Short mmCIF file of N, CA, C and O in Angstrom, two decimals:
data_model
loop_
_atom_site.label_atom_id
_atom_site.label_comp_id
_atom_site.label_asym_id
_atom_site.label_seq_id
_atom_site.Cartn_x
_atom_site.Cartn_y
_atom_site.Cartn_z
N UNK A 27 4.47 -0.26 -9.52
CA UNK A 27 4.77 -0.64 -8.19
C UNK A 27 3.52 -0.74 -7.33
O UNK A 27 2.44 -0.30 -7.71
N UNK A 28 3.69 -1.28 -6.18
CA UNK A 28 2.62 -1.43 -5.20
C UNK A 28 2.69 -0.24 -4.25
O UNK A 28 3.47 -0.21 -3.32
N UNK A 29 1.88 0.77 -4.52
CA UNK A 29 1.93 2.01 -3.76
C UNK A 29 1.10 1.96 -2.49
O UNK A 29 1.27 2.77 -1.60
N UNK A 30 0.13 1.04 -2.43
CA UNK A 30 -0.81 0.96 -1.31
C UNK A 30 -1.55 2.28 -1.10
O UNK A 30 -1.87 2.65 0.03
N UNK A 31 -1.78 2.96 -2.19
CA UNK A 31 -2.62 4.16 -2.23
C UNK A 31 -3.69 3.84 -3.26
O UNK A 31 -3.37 3.45 -4.38
N UNK A 32 -4.94 4.01 -2.91
CA UNK A 32 -6.00 3.74 -3.87
C UNK A 32 -6.10 4.94 -4.83
O UNK A 32 -6.57 6.00 -4.46
N UNK A 33 -5.62 4.74 -6.06
CA UNK A 33 -5.64 5.82 -7.05
C UNK A 33 -7.05 6.14 -7.53
O UNK A 33 -7.26 7.13 -8.23
N UNK A 34 -8.05 5.34 -7.15
CA UNK A 34 -9.44 5.63 -7.47
C UNK A 34 -10.06 6.65 -6.53
O UNK A 34 -11.07 7.26 -6.86
N UNK A 35 -9.47 6.83 -5.35
CA UNK A 35 -10.05 7.71 -4.34
C UNK A 35 -9.16 8.93 -4.12
O UNK A 35 -7.94 8.80 -3.97
N UNK A 36 -9.79 10.08 -4.08
CA UNK A 36 -9.05 11.31 -3.83
C UNK A 36 -8.53 11.30 -2.40
O UNK A 36 -9.25 10.97 -1.46
N UNK A 37 -7.24 11.61 -2.25
CA UNK A 37 -6.63 11.76 -0.93
C UNK A 37 -5.40 12.64 -1.07
O UNK A 37 -4.86 12.80 -2.17
N UNK A 38 -4.97 13.22 0.03
CA UNK A 38 -3.76 14.06 0.00
C UNK A 38 -2.54 13.24 -0.41
O UNK A 38 -1.69 13.73 -1.15
N UNK A 39 -2.46 12.01 0.07
CA UNK A 39 -1.32 11.16 -0.27
C UNK A 39 -1.31 10.81 -1.76
O UNK A 39 -0.27 10.89 -2.42
N UNK A 40 -2.46 10.45 -2.29
CA UNK A 40 -2.55 10.16 -3.73
C UNK A 40 -2.14 11.38 -4.53
O UNK A 40 -1.35 11.30 -5.47
N UNK A 41 -2.67 12.56 -4.16
CA UNK A 41 -2.34 13.78 -4.88
C UNK A 41 -0.86 14.10 -4.79
O UNK A 41 -0.26 14.57 -5.76
N UNK A 42 -0.24 13.84 -3.64
CA UNK A 42 1.20 14.10 -3.48
C UNK A 42 2.01 13.21 -4.40
O UNK A 42 2.97 13.66 -5.04
N UNK A 43 1.64 11.93 -4.50
CA UNK A 43 2.35 11.00 -5.39
C UNK A 43 2.17 11.44 -6.84
O UNK A 43 3.13 11.49 -7.62
N UNK A 44 0.94 11.75 -7.24
CA UNK A 44 0.69 12.17 -8.62
C UNK A 44 1.44 13.46 -8.94
O UNK A 44 2.01 13.60 -10.03
N UNK A 45 1.47 14.41 -8.00
CA UNK A 45 2.21 15.66 -8.22
C UNK A 45 3.71 15.42 -8.33
O UNK A 45 4.38 16.03 -9.16
N UNK A 46 4.24 14.52 -7.50
CA UNK A 46 5.66 14.18 -7.56
C UNK A 46 6.01 13.56 -8.91
O UNK A 46 7.01 13.91 -9.53
N UNK A 47 5.17 12.65 -9.36
CA UNK A 47 5.42 12.01 -10.65
C UNK A 47 5.33 13.03 -11.79
O UNK A 47 6.18 13.05 -12.68
N UNK A 48 4.33 13.88 -11.74
CA UNK A 48 4.19 14.90 -12.78
C UNK A 48 5.37 15.86 -12.77
O UNK A 48 5.88 16.24 -13.83
N UNK A 49 5.85 16.24 -11.59
CA UNK A 49 7.01 17.12 -11.46
C UNK A 49 8.23 16.51 -12.14
O UNK A 49 9.08 17.21 -12.68
N UNK A 50 8.33 15.18 -12.09
CA UNK A 50 9.46 14.46 -12.70
C UNK A 50 9.14 13.94 -14.10
O UNK A 50 9.80 13.03 -14.60
N UNK A 51 8.12 14.54 -14.73
CA UNK A 51 7.72 14.21 -16.10
C UNK A 51 7.34 12.75 -16.26
O UNK A 51 7.60 12.14 -17.31
N UNK A 52 6.74 12.17 -15.24
CA UNK A 52 6.27 10.79 -15.30
C UNK A 52 4.75 10.81 -15.36
O UNK A 52 4.12 11.69 -14.79
N UNK A 53 4.19 9.82 -16.04
CA UNK A 53 2.74 9.71 -16.10
C UNK A 53 2.34 8.26 -15.90
O UNK A 53 3.12 7.34 -16.17
N UNK A 54 1.12 8.08 -15.47
CA UNK A 54 0.62 6.73 -15.24
C UNK A 54 0.44 6.01 -16.57
O UNK A 54 -0.06 6.58 -17.54
N UNK A 55 0.83 4.75 -16.58
CA UNK A 55 0.64 3.92 -17.77
C UNK A 55 -0.75 3.29 -17.80
O UNK A 55 -1.14 2.71 -18.81
N UNK A 56 -1.49 3.39 -16.71
CA UNK A 56 -2.81 2.77 -16.66
C UNK A 56 -3.81 3.60 -17.44
O UNK A 56 -3.88 4.81 -17.30
N UNK A 57 -4.58 2.93 -18.24
CA UNK A 57 -5.62 3.61 -19.01
C UNK A 57 -6.83 3.84 -18.13
O UNK A 57 -6.99 3.20 -17.09
N UNK A 58 -7.68 4.73 -18.55
CA UNK A 58 -8.89 5.01 -17.78
C UNK A 58 -9.84 3.82 -17.78
O UNK A 58 -10.76 3.76 -16.96
N UNK A 59 -9.62 2.86 -18.67
CA UNK A 59 -10.49 1.68 -18.70
C UNK A 59 -10.19 0.71 -17.55
O UNK A 59 -10.99 -0.15 -17.24
N UNK A 60 -9.03 0.86 -16.91
CA UNK A 60 -8.69 0.01 -15.77
C UNK A 60 -9.32 0.62 -14.52
O UNK A 60 -8.90 1.66 -14.03
N UNK A 61 -10.36 -0.01 -14.04
CA UNK A 61 -11.10 0.50 -12.88
C UNK A 61 -10.62 -0.11 -11.58
O UNK A 61 -10.86 0.42 -10.51
N UNK A 62 -9.95 -1.26 -11.65
CA UNK A 62 -9.48 -1.94 -10.45
C UNK A 62 -8.33 -2.86 -10.82
O UNK A 62 -8.22 -3.31 -11.95
N UNK A 63 -7.45 -3.12 -9.84
CA UNK A 63 -6.41 -4.14 -10.05
C UNK A 63 -6.20 -4.98 -8.80
O UNK A 63 -5.16 -5.58 -8.61
N UNK A 64 -7.23 -5.01 -7.95
CA UNK A 64 -7.23 -5.92 -6.79
C UNK A 64 -8.60 -6.57 -6.68
O UNK A 64 -9.58 -6.10 -7.26
N UNK A 65 -8.67 -7.61 -5.89
CA UNK A 65 -9.94 -8.31 -5.69
C UNK A 65 -10.95 -7.48 -4.88
O UNK A 65 -12.13 -7.78 -4.86
N UNK A 66 -10.49 -6.42 -4.23
CA UNK A 66 -11.38 -5.55 -3.44
C UNK A 66 -11.81 -4.31 -4.21
O UNK A 66 -12.45 -3.43 -3.64
N UNK A 67 -11.47 -4.22 -5.48
CA UNK A 67 -11.91 -3.10 -6.30
C UNK A 67 -11.10 -1.83 -6.19
O UNK A 67 -11.57 -0.76 -6.54
N UNK A 68 -9.88 -1.93 -5.70
CA UNK A 68 -9.01 -0.76 -5.57
C UNK A 68 -7.97 -0.74 -6.69
O UNK A 68 -7.75 -1.73 -7.38
N UNK A 69 -7.34 0.40 -6.85
CA UNK A 69 -6.20 0.53 -7.76
C UNK A 69 -5.01 0.97 -6.90
O UNK A 69 -4.76 2.16 -6.72
N UNK A 70 -4.31 0.00 -6.31
CA UNK A 70 -3.17 0.33 -5.44
C UNK A 70 -1.84 0.04 -6.12
O UNK A 70 -0.79 0.34 -5.58
N UNK A 71 -1.90 -0.53 -7.32
CA UNK A 71 -0.70 -0.75 -8.12
C UNK A 71 -0.73 0.22 -9.29
O UNK A 71 -1.79 0.54 -9.81
N UNK A 72 0.43 0.68 -9.69
CA UNK A 72 0.50 1.62 -10.80
C UNK A 72 1.87 1.52 -11.43
O UNK A 72 2.82 1.04 -10.80
N UNK A 73 1.97 1.96 -12.66
CA UNK A 73 3.25 2.05 -13.37
C UNK A 73 3.37 3.48 -13.87
O UNK A 73 2.46 3.98 -14.55
N UNK A 74 4.46 4.14 -13.52
CA UNK A 74 4.71 5.49 -14.00
C UNK A 74 5.92 5.46 -14.93
O UNK A 74 6.94 4.84 -14.61
N UNK A 75 5.81 6.14 -16.07
CA UNK A 75 6.87 6.13 -17.06
C UNK A 75 7.04 7.53 -17.65
O UNK A 75 6.15 8.36 -17.56
N UNK A 76 8.19 7.74 -18.27
CA UNK A 76 8.42 8.97 -19.02
C UNK A 76 8.72 8.66 -20.48
O UNK A 76 9.42 9.39 -21.15
N UNK A 77 8.19 7.56 -20.94
CA UNK A 77 8.35 7.11 -22.33
C UNK A 77 6.97 6.99 -22.98
O UNK A 77 5.95 6.98 -22.30
N UNK A 78 6.96 6.86 -24.29
CA UNK A 78 5.71 6.62 -25.01
C UNK A 78 5.19 5.23 -24.67
O UNK A 78 5.94 4.26 -24.70
N UNK A 79 3.93 5.16 -24.35
CA UNK A 79 3.29 3.89 -24.00
C UNK A 79 2.55 3.35 -25.21
O UNK A 79 1.68 4.02 -25.75
N UNK A 80 2.91 2.15 -25.63
CA UNK A 80 2.20 1.52 -26.76
C UNK A 80 0.94 0.82 -26.27
O UNK A 80 -0.08 0.87 -26.92
N UNK A 81 1.03 0.16 -25.13
CA UNK A 81 -0.13 -0.54 -24.57
C UNK A 81 0.16 -0.87 -23.11
O UNK A 81 1.31 -0.99 -22.70
N UNK A 82 -0.91 -1.01 -22.33
CA UNK A 82 -0.79 -1.38 -20.93
C UNK A 82 -2.12 -1.99 -20.49
O UNK A 82 -3.15 -1.74 -21.08
N UNK A 83 -2.04 -2.78 -19.43
CA UNK A 83 -3.27 -3.38 -18.93
C UNK A 83 -3.00 -4.29 -17.75
O UNK A 83 -1.94 -4.24 -17.13
N UNK A 84 -3.99 -5.11 -17.44
CA UNK A 84 -3.87 -6.10 -16.37
C UNK A 84 -4.17 -7.47 -16.94
O UNK A 84 -4.71 -7.59 -18.04
N UNK A 85 -3.77 -8.49 -16.22
CA UNK A 85 -4.16 -9.85 -16.59
C UNK A 85 -4.57 -10.59 -15.33
O UNK A 85 -4.25 -10.19 -14.22
N UNK A 86 -5.31 -11.65 -15.51
CA UNK A 86 -5.86 -12.40 -14.38
C UNK A 86 -4.78 -13.28 -13.76
O UNK A 86 -4.08 -13.99 -14.45
N UNK A 87 -4.67 -13.19 -12.44
CA UNK A 87 -3.78 -14.06 -11.69
C UNK A 87 -4.63 -14.91 -10.76
O UNK A 87 -5.48 -14.39 -10.04
N UNK A 88 -4.40 -16.19 -10.77
CA UNK A 88 -5.16 -17.08 -9.91
C UNK A 88 -4.46 -17.31 -8.57
O UNK A 88 -4.99 -18.00 -7.71
N UNK A 89 -3.28 -16.70 -8.38
CA UNK A 89 -2.52 -16.92 -7.15
C UNK A 89 -2.23 -15.64 -6.38
O UNK A 89 -1.56 -15.69 -5.36
N UNK A 90 -2.73 -14.50 -6.83
CA UNK A 90 -2.40 -13.23 -6.19
C UNK A 90 -3.66 -12.43 -5.91
O UNK A 90 -4.66 -12.51 -6.63
N UNK A 91 -3.59 -11.61 -4.88
CA UNK A 91 -4.65 -10.66 -4.55
C UNK A 91 -4.74 -9.58 -5.63
O UNK A 91 -5.78 -9.02 -5.89
N UNK A 92 -3.60 -9.29 -6.25
CA UNK A 92 -3.50 -8.24 -7.25
C UNK A 92 -3.63 -8.84 -8.65
O UNK A 92 -3.20 -9.95 -8.90
N UNK A 93 -4.19 -8.04 -9.55
CA UNK A 93 -4.13 -8.37 -10.98
C UNK A 93 -2.83 -7.77 -11.49
O UNK A 93 -2.67 -6.54 -11.47
N UNK A 94 -1.89 -8.57 -11.92
CA UNK A 94 -0.61 -8.03 -12.37
C UNK A 94 -0.79 -7.05 -13.54
O UNK A 94 -1.67 -7.21 -14.38
N UNK A 95 0.06 -6.06 -13.53
CA UNK A 95 0.06 -5.04 -14.59
C UNK A 95 1.09 -5.41 -15.64
O UNK A 95 2.12 -5.99 -15.33
N UNK A 96 0.83 -5.02 -16.87
CA UNK A 96 1.81 -5.20 -17.93
C UNK A 96 1.92 -3.91 -18.73
O UNK A 96 1.01 -3.09 -18.72
N UNK A 97 3.05 -3.74 -19.37
CA UNK A 97 3.33 -2.50 -20.09
C UNK A 97 4.17 -2.82 -21.32
O UNK A 97 5.12 -3.61 -21.25
N UNK A 98 3.82 -2.20 -22.43
CA UNK A 98 4.59 -2.33 -23.66
C UNK A 98 5.04 -0.94 -24.07
O UNK A 98 4.21 -0.05 -24.30
N UNK A 99 6.36 -0.74 -24.10
CA UNK A 99 6.92 0.56 -24.51
C UNK A 99 7.35 0.53 -25.95
O UNK A 99 7.68 -0.45 -26.51
#
């Protein structure tokens, strides 16, 4: 989803979202190799799951500010 929280930067709001997800046994599908998913170098989109992740990543969009995320369960 589009959280509008930069997951690259420490903040109370980011920590609250991550703690909430962890409390509900959810984890981010984004790998540590994904450093950005917007044209401004932020990570404001994320996918949280409680299933085994086979693969995840981004792909180039020529019509969006965001690099769309994809997930394979």
